[in-house]
Amino acid sequence: MAGKTLFEKIWDKHVISNIDQGPSVLYIDRHLIHEVTSPQAFGGLKERGIKVRRPDKTVATPDHNIPTMDQHLPIHDELSRFQVNKLKENCNKHNIEMYGLTHPYNGIVHVIGPELGITQPGMTMVCGDSHTSTHGAFGSIAFGIGTSEVEMVLATQCLMQSKPKTMRINIEGELKKGVSSKDIILYIISQISTGGATGYFVEFAGSAIRALSMEARMTICNMSIEMGARGGMIAPDETTFEYVKGREFAPKNEEWEKALEEWKKLPSDSDAQFDKELTYKAEEIEPMITYGTNPGMGIGISNSIPKTEEIEKTSQKSFKKSLDYMGFNPGDPILGKNVDYVFVGSCTNGRIEDLRAFTQFVKGKKKADNITAWIVPGSKQVEKQAIEEGIKDTLEAAGFELRQPGCSACLAMNDDKIPEGNYAVSTTNRNFEGRQGPGARTMLASPLTAAAAAITGKISDPRDFL
Amino acid sequence: MPIEKFVTLESSCVPLPIENIDTDQIIPARFLKATTREGFGDNLFCDWRYDKKGKPRKDFVLNDPTYSGKILVAGENFGSGSSREHAAWALTGYGFKVIVSSFFADIFKSNALNNGLLPVQVTPGFLEELFNAIKDDSAIKVKVDLKNQIISVPSLSISEKFDINNYKKTCLLNGYDDIDYLLNMKEKIIAWEEKA
Ligand code: SF4
């Protein structure tokens, strides 16, 4: 019998039963909830007259809809305030732990799970948010669900799921200077397209992945959804254990030793079979940036936007629509394009390492006059650390300001919206039309590339400054 | 919530031949502040449907009286992006019962099925035939037969079989919901937890 993949080991351990020609009933170890996708699920419980089955396995944080300034004041937007209060009300009613605004553990749901040690190898985790895939960086099965499924997990701690196919993507070799994990994932998506991994759960492997920090691994798994994957994951190793150890909810003492022993058995067996396998060379990746309105429309920063004839015939109409929205012409070089906004933050690149990378770059330089920059930490803890490390001061000296944590301009549900027609270099994960505000033009990139744009006021190659 | 039963539907179609329609287009994030499932249909495709002043854009298909019906026919890779079930609520709220495309994003597909909205995945060739048929005759009827898993254009005698998970099919045909199924398994779940 062939060996098992990381995915199969965790999946098999969590299946309670299999429905004939149907999905499996999967047990869920941790359920994260936030204010936007949970109210209708709680409403459903109320209609059925049932309670949350395992509040002890559920954690809540408001993040999507909150302001990133003056968080100690009541939220001025009435609907947002109502939604955040609703979460609090529901959590109180059902005894669910919630880290509300100004709580030292508040933050973006996918940032706080790992930093609190809630996320651990070998777990099944879900959240009513597609970027739950982030947690897969720890070697867990983590994926986003819809609100009916949130209700399902609240009611039963289980989920009906069809088993996805498995894919392994290997990145071999060493990354070049100025190239980060954000560039790896943007590169992969540009190669296989936004639907390229639909139906699959993806394991990222190879020497370049092994060499990455946990933060960098999270950035990659975070965006696996942007190639259509159900989720992404990376086998746990010493880097993982080192990160988890000692965190608030991580196992302690004897429990830790026991857990460690189990976690070490998780990596895919050497003879495990994947339904699909792809390999790329790390050396071939350069700083990436997107020019269009889906995350697959990315190019190396020294390249030009494709010409129409290079695009498949059936996609040419969508390509044109996309470039019209962006105000770009086919064949244009991307370097030197004007930029109005720089946004650093989100569950993709709002962790301390991302803030460090950005800050190191801008240290001793000045923000370009034409740039409005929003630097938003992913959590209260990231914010605190940024202040302690002097990041906030360095940023301020260079003309930037550090805001308070939240999803912010990543999806523009709060006041942080990029104005219509303006160009934003953003460290987030989606460049869809209107994602960062109606008419906003988003270009996805790494914190370094964002820093280069913030200093020069236009799209610039960060390698020129290193 | 118990879903409406789905057996067979025959309807004219609304064509939207754009690829990679993501959930931010189906329902922009700024409309996600509601705490109930109702009312999202009014904002379906909001930024394509209305201009900045809130006036209907004449060139968008939902504002074109030539086309109407309960079936939306869309380009490849429909529903990518966010997990927001609000996208499914917006489509059903507007009155759609079936979405036809040559490819669907995963989470969207399960969200749709959980709301009695049937995603019908057809081959790229059949999709093109459909778009052409609708272009030639905006009132042309398309028939979706869930029991036999067949989508057809009776007046043109073209049809194609489509896939659906057997369990989900039973749920839709009978109007069952997953949560009822799982709630009935409570003992088994508890036994599993004790063993784990
Ligand atoms: S930061 Fe953006 S992608 Fe991440 S959870 Fe918030 S809205 Fe979603």
XYZ file of C-alpha atoms and ligand atoms in Angstrom:
670
model
C 0.000 0.000 0.000
C 1.286 3.438 -0.914
C 2.053 5.873 1.867
C -0.218 8.707 2.872
C -0.012 12.410 2.230
C -0.068 14.973 5.027
C -3.598 15.808 3.948
C -4.813 12.208 4.027
C -3.363 11.565 7.460
C -5.290 14.437 9.002
C -8.434 13.868 6.947
C -8.682 10.158 7.754
C -8.280 10.866 11.444
C -11.206 13.282 11.442
C -13.797 11.399 9.388
C -16.693 10.232 11.552
C -18.530 8.558 8.699
C -18.743 8.472 4.931
C -22.053 8.877 3.156
C -22.467 6.496 0.262
C -21.715 8.398 -2.976
C -21.777 11.570 -0.946
C -19.626 13.700 1.329
C -17.876 12.660 4.529
C -18.829 13.831 7.977
C -15.707 15.595 9.162
C -14.995 16.541 12.767
C -13.783 20.109 13.271
C -11.197 20.828 15.976
C -11.339 24.626 15.892
C -13.940 27.023 14.599
C -13.103 30.708 14.208
C -15.894 33.202 13.698
C -16.168 36.906 12.882
C -18.932 39.484 12.662
C -19.745 39.378 8.943
C -20.487 35.734 8.137
C -21.855 34.553 11.492
C -25.070 36.501 12.326
C -27.273 34.524 9.922
C -25.814 31.284 11.288
C -26.721 32.239 14.854
C -30.120 33.266 13.491
C -30.501 29.748 12.093
C -29.690 28.189 15.480
C -32.310 30.365 17.068
C -34.934 29.258 14.577
C -34.074 25.630 15.224
C -34.082 26.259 18.962
C -30.582 24.846 19.513
C -27.369 25.998 21.193
C -23.763 26.038 20.047
C -22.583 22.491 20.688
C -18.937 23.123 21.536
C -18.357 26.767 22.505
C -15.017 25.595 23.929
C -13.812 24.907 20.385
C -15.037 28.226 19.025
C -13.258 31.603 19.109
C -14.584 34.940 17.877
C -13.040 38.238 16.827
C -14.519 41.242 15.037
C -12.152 42.260 12.240
C -13.774 42.829 8.832
C -15.964 45.754 9.631
C -14.079 47.764 12.236
C -12.419 51.181 12.015
C -8.618 51.387 12.145
C -8.609 54.675 14.042
C -10.024 55.579 17.448
C -11.025 52.029 18.285
C -11.754 53.028 21.881
C -14.742 55.079 20.664
C -18.083 53.574 19.633
C -18.077 52.641 15.921
C -19.697 55.568 14.122
C -21.087 53.585 11.149
C -24.427 52.381 12.394
C -24.586 49.126 10.444
C -21.025 48.170 11.335
C -21.643 48.919 14.973
C -24.796 46.818 14.900
C -22.986 43.879 13.330
C -20.094 44.008 15.806
C -22.532 44.268 18.721
C -24.489 41.343 17.335
C -21.351 39.203 17.462
C -20.838 40.161 21.081
C -24.442 39.405 21.914
C -24.306 36.011 20.191
C -21.019 35.087 21.868
C -22.322 36.069 25.299
C -25.458 34.077 24.770
C -23.578 30.963 23.690
C -20.542 31.262 25.993
C -18.062 31.771 23.186
C -14.726 33.449 23.900
C -14.559 36.723 21.971
C -11.638 39.097 21.597
C -13.435 42.360 21.016
C -12.070 45.724 19.943
C -9.289 46.987 22.232
C -8.823 43.480 23.722
C -5.076 42.698 23.604
C -5.838 39.567 21.511
C -8.094 41.261 18.958
C -7.054 41.166 15.321
C -7.696 39.623 11.932
C -8.987 36.129 12.522
C -6.172 34.478 10.516
C -3.491 36.467 12.280
C -4.643 35.807 15.826
C -5.225 32.047 15.434
C -1.532 31.333 14.833
C -0.126 33.981 17.168
C -2.201 32.686 20.092
C -1.236 29.072 19.442
C -4.864 28.194 18.667
C -3.676 26.925 15.294
C -1.690 23.695 15.660
C -0.389 20.959 13.374
C -2.732 18.083 12.593
C -5.936 19.994 13.291
C -9.046 20.555 11.236
C -9.991 24.234 11.308
C -12.715 26.211 9.598
C -13.960 29.778 9.492
C -16.568 31.586 7.445
C -13.817 33.215 5.453
C -11.982 31.888 2.426
C -8.508 32.815 3.714
C -8.770 30.264 6.486
C -6.309 28.436 4.254
C -3.659 30.559 6.037
C -3.636 28.157 9.000
C -2.574 25.308 6.724
C 0.971 26.672 7.052
C 1.136 24.751 10.339
C 0.303 21.422 8.728
C -3.394 21.521 9.461
C -6.445 21.112 7.239
C -7.918 24.591 7.275
C -10.435 25.996 4.856
C -13.148 28.593 4.411
C -16.843 27.810 4.598
C -20.122 29.563 3.884
C -22.619 30.733 6.461
C -24.865 27.623 6.231
C -21.756 25.625 7.044
C -20.888 27.960 9.916
C -24.318 27.127 11.284
C -23.622 23.438 10.716
C -20.381 23.566 12.704
C -21.896 25.676 15.486
C -24.747 23.175 15.751
C -22.777 19.937 15.524
C -19.002 20.606 15.478
C -19.026 18.661 12.202
C -19.104 19.493 8.543
C -20.251 17.634 5.435
C -17.334 17.670 3.030
C -16.443 15.865 -0.150
C -12.846 14.751 -0.145
C -10.820 16.989 -2.464
C -8.055 15.760 -4.736
C -4.471 16.401 -3.654
C -1.790 18.404 -5.407
C 1.813 19.062 -4.441
C 3.631 22.156 -5.624
C 7.378 22.062 -5.121
C 9.522 25.183 -5.128
C 13.127 24.115 -5.349
C 16.296 26.153 -4.946
C 17.030 29.488 -3.357
C 15.091 32.706 -3.672
C 16.952 35.676 -5.105
C 17.495 38.795 -3.059
C 14.433 41.033 -2.843
C 12.093 38.116 -3.606
C 9.712 37.007 -0.867
C 7.052 34.398 -0.258
C 4.407 36.767 -1.626
C 6.241 36.686 -4.924
C 6.307 32.874 -4.854
C 2.550 32.618 -4.515
C 1.797 35.381 -7.032
C 4.143 33.590 -9.413
C 2.409 30.222 -8.963
C -1.035 31.764 -9.501
C 0.173 33.567 -12.628
C 1.353 30.191 -13.931
C -1.694 28.044 -13.161
C -4.473 30.709 -13.156
C -7.176 31.487 -10.618
C -8.992 28.232 -11.316
C -5.884 26.088 -11.684
C -6.206 24.305 -8.356
C -10.001 24.146 -8.063
C -11.028 20.838 -6.532
C -7.617 20.288 -4.944
C -6.029 20.643 -1.564
C -2.472 21.805 -2.179
C 0.656 20.909 -0.255
C 3.552 23.316 -0.785
C 6.935 21.645 -0.530
C 10.519 21.842 -1.732
C 13.705 23.382 -0.412
C 12.589 26.993 -0.939
C 9.467 26.403 1.144
C 11.379 24.615 3.907
C 13.677 27.619 4.204
C 10.785 30.016 4.876
C 9.730 31.371 8.267
C 6.238 30.623 9.582
C 5.076 34.099 8.661
C 6.253 33.661 5.091
C 4.624 30.214 4.901
C 1.330 31.706 6.044
C 1.439 34.221 3.182
C 1.687 31.347 0.706
C -1.062 29.187 2.198
C -3.230 32.281 2.605
C -3.360 32.828 -1.148
C -3.861 29.189 -2.144
C -7.557 30.061 -2.395
C -6.617 32.559 -5.134
C -5.748 29.658 -7.434
C -9.043 28.006 -6.622
C -7.665 25.478 -4.124
C -9.841 24.305 -1.259
C -6.851 25.011 0.958
C -3.076 24.957 1.163
C -0.754 23.316 3.632
C 2.894 22.881 4.528
C 4.330 19.958 6.478
C 5.212 20.864 10.063
C 8.903 20.870 10.952
C 11.272 22.436 13.504
C 10.374 25.927 12.253
C 6.714 25.162 12.994
C 7.317 23.674 16.432
C 9.587 26.548 17.391
C 6.857 29.034 16.441
C 4.035 27.256 18.299
C 5.977 26.522 21.469
C 5.090 28.663 24.449
C 2.154 30.450 22.839
C -0.939 31.120 24.914
C -3.024 28.127 23.838
C -0.231 25.785 22.766
C 0.087 22.523 24.706
C 2.420 22.753 27.710
C 4.852 20.381 29.471
C 3.883 16.719 29.095
C 1.087 17.626 26.719
C 3.628 19.388 24.538
C 5.875 16.334 24.366
C 2.935 14.139 23.464
C 1.721 16.543 20.804
C 5.188 16.886 19.338
C 5.486 13.152 18.933
C 2.216 13.088 16.955
C 3.086 16.135 14.866
C 6.348 14.593 13.751
C 4.421 11.764 12.124
C 2.380 14.140 9.971
C 4.596 14.898 6.935
C 3.660 13.071 3.717
C 5.277 9.646 3.408
C 8.012 9.450 0.821
C 5.934 7.079 -1.326
C 2.692 9.059 -0.980
C 0.838 9.706 -4.218
C -0.613 13.067 -5.245
C -3.261 13.470 -7.932
C -1.133 16.210 -9.452
C 2.389 17.466 -8.895
C 4.103 20.631 -10.154
C 7.632 21.918 -9.654
C 9.069 25.412 -10.098
C 12.544 26.845 -9.665
C 12.952 29.516 -6.986
C 15.649 31.280 -9.030
C 13.191 32.013 -11.815
C 10.947 34.084 -9.581
C 11.372 37.854 -9.484
C 9.374 40.430 -7.526
C 5.819 40.060 -8.831
C 3.003 42.528 -9.337
C -0.507 42.233 -10.757
C -1.742 44.435 -13.591
C -5.340 43.199 -13.928
C -8.446 42.365 -11.961
C -7.807 38.832 -10.820
C -4.813 37.516 -8.876
C -3.730 35.342 -11.800
C -2.927 38.463 -13.835
C 0.552 38.872 -12.405
C 3.950 39.485 -14.008
C 7.556 39.857 -12.954
C 8.101 43.514 -12.193
C 10.593 44.006 -15.015
C 8.121 42.629 -17.565
C 5.404 44.254 -19.625
C 1.676 43.676 -19.551
C 0.922 40.941 -22.108
C -0.156 41.897 -25.616
C -3.692 40.922 -26.605
C -2.446 38.358 -29.120
C -0.578 36.548 -26.323
C -3.874 35.934 -24.518
C -6.020 32.928 -25.383
C -8.768 33.844 -27.835
C -11.659 32.994 -25.534
C -10.200 35.141 -22.746
C -9.431 38.233 -24.811
C -12.737 39.911 -24.028
C -12.243 39.525 -20.272
C -8.623 40.668 -20.664
C -9.715 43.851 -22.400
C -12.431 44.543 -19.817
C -9.861 44.118 -17.103
C -7.276 46.456 -18.665
C -9.970 49.061 -19.355
C -10.866 48.990 -15.678
C -7.209 49.383 -14.723
C -6.585 52.096 -17.307
C -3.662 50.155 -18.795
C -2.762 49.251 -22.375
C -1.673 45.830 -23.557
C 2.106 45.677 -23.881
C 2.789 48.543 -21.445
C 5.782 48.122 -19.133
C 4.623 48.048 -15.512
C 7.686 49.829 -14.058
C 7.173 53.555 -13.733
C 3.364 53.441 -13.580
C 1.941 56.066 -11.281
C 0.769 55.031 -7.797
C -1.567 56.955 -5.448
C -1.998 54.638 -2.476
C 0.109 52.072 -0.684
C -1.613 49.608 1.616
C 0.363 47.307 3.892
C -1.684 44.907 5.968
C -4.280 42.074 5.813
C -4.053 38.402 6.721
C -1.683 37.990 3.771
C 0.997 40.475 4.792
C -0.004 42.176 8.033
C 2.269 40.267 10.398
C 5.308 41.579 12.226
C 7.800 40.298 9.631
C 5.918 42.163 6.918
C 5.994 45.394 8.896
C 9.697 44.843 9.567
C 10.463 44.318 5.882
C 8.573 47.442 4.880
C 10.063 49.543 7.657
C 13.616 48.446 7.051
C 13.222 49.505 3.448
C 11.796 52.960 4.155
C 14.108 53.658 7.087
C 16.006 56.873 6.520
C 14.007 57.616 3.347
C 10.903 59.728 2.847
C 7.447 58.857 1.672
C 6.773 60.269 -1.803
C 4.451 63.286 -1.720
C 1.900 61.806 -4.114
C 1.420 58.702 -1.942
C -1.195 58.138 0.719
C -0.031 55.175 2.782
C -2.021 53.027 5.163
C 0.025 50.700 7.318
C -2.320 48.455 9.248
C -1.062 45.774 11.657
C -2.855 42.430 11.516
C -3.561 42.303 15.237
C -3.243 44.076 18.551
C -0.223 41.941 19.345
C 1.463 42.876 16.071
C 0.710 46.524 16.827
C 2.206 46.212 20.295
C 5.320 44.526 19.013
C 5.701 47.138 16.278
C 5.643 49.872 18.897
C 8.095 48.022 21.144
C 10.536 47.367 18.316
C 10.526 51.011 17.297
C 8.837 50.266 13.971
C 6.178 52.871 14.650
C 8.790 55.569 15.293
C 10.815 54.668 12.231
C 7.690 54.737 10.096
C 6.690 58.123 11.451
C 10.146 59.541 10.823
C 9.780 58.503 7.179
C 6.345 60.147 6.905
C 4.137 57.107 7.512
C 1.668 56.304 10.245
C 0.736 53.045 11.901
C -3.004 52.542 12.160
C -4.951 50.180 14.427
C -5.519 46.527 13.470
C -8.277 45.169 11.234
C -9.031 44.009 7.698
C -9.254 47.635 6.614
C -8.721 48.396 2.926
C -8.287 44.711 2.116
C -12.025 44.564 1.502
C -12.984 48.155 2.271
C -15.969 47.414 4.477
C -14.938 50.178 6.838
C -13.923 53.751 5.941
C -10.573 52.720 4.469
C -11.531 52.793 0.804
C -9.247 53.578 -2.121
C -11.014 56.365 -4.067
C -12.340 55.648 -7.533
C -9.768 55.556 -10.301
C -6.815 55.680 -7.890
C -3.968 53.194 -8.097
C -3.012 51.221 -5.008
C -0.063 48.934 -4.499
C -1.457 46.582 -1.922
C 0.004 43.690 0.066
C -3.410 42.030 0.158
C -4.732 39.057 -1.782
C -7.441 40.252 -4.158
C -7.402 42.796 -6.952
C -10.999 42.277 -8.064
C -12.903 45.257 -9.442
C -14.013 47.391 -6.526
C -12.446 45.142 -3.906
C -10.677 48.051 -2.200
C -13.512 50.489 -2.824
C -15.769 51.239 -5.821
C -13.552 51.957 -8.835
C -10.301 51.315 -6.934
C -7.412 49.979 -9.007
C -5.412 47.436 -7.051
C -1.986 46.044 -7.818
C -0.979 43.167 -5.562
C 2.637 42.927 -4.459
C 4.976 42.108 -1.584
C 5.702 44.488 1.319
C 9.091 45.272 -0.291
C 7.570 46.209 -3.624
C 4.972 48.263 -1.750
C 7.804 50.032 0.080
C 9.593 50.834 -3.174
C 6.374 52.357 -4.537
C 5.797 54.325 -1.331
C 9.219 55.953 -1.565
C 9.326 56.632 -5.302
C 5.628 57.329 -5.903
C 5.533 54.887 -8.807
C 5.959 51.196 -9.543
C 9.628 50.503 -8.838
C 11.822 47.452 -8.564
C 12.755 46.982 -4.897
C 15.981 45.244 -5.955
C 17.328 48.564 -7.223
C 17.532 49.745 -3.617
C 18.993 46.676 -1.925
C -32.730 26.199 6.836
C -34.959 23.791 4.945
C -34.460 24.469 1.265
C -37.041 24.583 -1.479
C -37.402 21.351 -3.455
C -35.922 21.372 -6.921
C -37.099 18.931 -9.567
C -37.345 20.379 -13.064
C -37.147 23.954 -14.270
C -37.896 25.353 -17.694
C -37.123 28.998 -18.186
C -35.668 31.655 -20.426
C -32.140 32.760 -19.538
C -30.067 35.789 -18.660
C -26.674 35.648 -20.444
C -23.539 37.026 -18.796
C -20.634 35.916 -20.974
C -17.850 37.148 -18.698
C -15.154 34.873 -17.252
C -13.968 34.735 -13.646
C -16.981 36.531 -12.187
C -15.940 36.791 -8.543
C -18.086 37.119 -5.444
C -17.019 40.769 -5.010
C -18.850 41.483 -8.290
C -21.853 39.361 -7.369
C -22.253 41.243 -4.094
C -19.699 43.940 -3.144
C -18.372 43.836 0.442
C -20.028 47.058 1.481
C -23.395 45.284 1.367
C -22.348 42.581 3.815
C -23.359 44.504 6.893
C -26.803 42.925 7.178
C -27.507 40.328 9.848
C -30.302 38.485 8.019
C -30.424 36.651 4.686
C -33.005 38.883 3.055
C -32.687 41.799 0.681
C -29.395 40.973 -1.056
C -31.082 40.539 -4.453
C -31.450 44.307 -4.790
C -27.686 44.680 -4.787
C -26.827 41.720 -7.007
C -24.017 42.811 -9.396
C -24.488 46.298 -7.958
C -21.428 47.987 -9.483
C -22.164 46.624 -12.945
C -25.867 47.228 -12.637
C -25.954 50.818 -11.382
C -23.821 53.880 -12.042
C -22.354 56.049 -9.309
C -25.585 57.919 -8.878
C -27.519 54.677 -8.489
C -29.084 54.903 -11.960
C -29.418 51.571 -13.832
C -26.725 51.196 -16.501
C -28.463 50.552 -19.797
C -25.709 48.318 -21.112
C -25.898 45.779 -18.290
C -27.930 42.667 -18.995
C -30.067 42.777 -15.834
C -31.331 46.176 -16.981
C -32.093 44.954 -20.477
C -35.791 43.975 -20.786
C -34.883 41.671 -23.689
C -33.607 39.117 -21.199
C -35.267 37.604 -18.183
C -35.676 34.233 -16.509
C -34.606 32.061 -13.640
C -31.431 30.765 -15.262
C -28.208 32.754 -15.311
C -25.748 31.606 -17.976
C -22.250 32.839 -17.119
C -18.685 32.579 -18.392
C -16.055 30.197 -17.078
C -14.964 30.084 -13.399
C -18.046 31.599 -11.819
C -18.035 32.537 -8.124
C -14.330 32.657 -7.354
C -13.010 34.679 -4.441
C -14.596 35.198 -1.083
C -16.578 32.538 0.796
C -19.461 34.950 1.351
C -22.736 33.062 1.136
C -24.270 36.474 0.546
C -23.416 35.839 -3.127
C -25.794 32.884 -3.206
C -28.413 34.871 -1.260
C -28.133 37.735 -3.757
C -28.662 35.385 -6.709
C -31.627 33.559 -5.149
C -32.948 36.841 -3.787
C -33.018 38.204 -7.321
C -34.909 35.138 -8.469
C -32.329 32.849 -10.040
C -32.731 29.110 -9.480
C -29.964 27.809 -11.736
C -26.510 29.085 -12.703
C -24.941 27.557 -15.793
C -21.206 27.872 -16.396
C -18.347 25.752 -17.694
C -16.593 25.940 -14.300
C -17.457 26.930 -10.739
C -15.341 27.878 -7.757
C -15.571 25.336 -4.928
C -16.961 27.304 -2.017
C -19.480 29.060 -4.220
C -20.753 25.704 -5.400
C -21.442 24.406 -1.902
C -22.933 27.724 -0.804
C -25.282 27.634 -3.796
C -26.361 24.056 -3.120
C -26.983 24.869 0.539
C -29.476 27.488 -0.631
C -31.314 25.465 -3.236
C -29.532 27.231 -6.080
C -28.380 24.663 -8.635
C -24.952 25.146 -10.260
C -24.973 23.306 -13.594
C -21.513 22.738 -15.006
C -21.482 22.206 -18.771
C -18.699 21.748 -21.312
C -17.198 24.906 -22.868
C -18.710 23.825 -26.202
C -22.217 23.501 -24.804
C -21.854 26.828 -23.017
C -20.998 28.496 -26.302
C -23.997 26.864 -27.964
C -26.181 28.199 -25.171
C -24.843 31.733 -25.523
C -25.459 31.588 -29.274
C -28.952 30.202 -28.821
C -29.840 33.002 -26.395
C -28.339 35.579 -28.742
C -30.499 34.288 -31.601
C -33.659 34.095 -29.538
C -33.718 35.898 -26.217
C -36.914 34.074 -25.177
C -35.568 30.605 -25.859
C -36.379 28.123 -23.120
C -33.773 25.995 -21.404
C -34.825 22.961 -19.394
C -32.962 21.679 -16.350
C -33.986 18.215 -15.223
C -32.263 17.437 -11.934
C -33.582 13.915 -11.566
C -32.023 12.800 -14.844
C -29.224 15.356 -14.608
C -29.884 16.747 -18.059
C -29.818 20.313 -19.333
C -31.424 20.834 -22.710
C -32.756 23.345 -25.195
C -35.892 21.517 -26.332
C -36.559 23.730 -29.371
C -33.072 23.040 -30.741
C -32.920 19.421 -29.622
C -29.571 19.898 -27.920
C -28.828 18.536 -24.481
C -26.029 17.566 -22.155
C -25.725 15.515 -18.997
C -24.332 17.258 -15.906
C -22.714 15.968 -12.723
C -23.943 16.426 -9.214
C -22.988 14.711 -6.009
C -25.599 12.039 -5.355
C -26.168 13.064 -1.754
C -26.649 16.724 -2.697
C -29.042 15.702 -5.435
C -31.189 13.784 -2.946
C -31.153 16.799 -0.619
C -32.317 19.143 -3.382
C -34.971 16.795 -4.753
C -36.454 16.402 -1.272
C -35.673 19.779 0.230
C -33.483 18.272 3.008
C -30.773 20.154 4.745
C -27.363 18.953 5.979
C -27.852 20.233 9.495
C -30.901 18.033 10.085
C -28.848 15.096 8.910
C -25.971 15.923 11.268
C -28.244 16.671 14.227
C -29.605 13.147 13.852
C -26.057 11.835 14.176
C -25.479 13.414 17.571
C -24.882 10.148 19.441
C -22.339 9.041 16.907
C -20.497 12.356 17.096
C -20.347 12.200 20.883
C -19.064 8.642 20.764
C -16.381 9.738 18.307
C -15.323 12.637 20.544
C -14.985 10.353 23.544
C -12.780 7.979 21.627
C -10.566 10.675 20.079
S -7.609 40.726 5.796
Fe -8.761 40.638 3.908
S -8.610 38.575 3.193
Fe -7.957 38.593 5.310
S -9.766 38.042 6.486
Fe -9.708 40.269 6.350
S -10.884 40.775 4.537
Fe -10.446 38.607 4.419
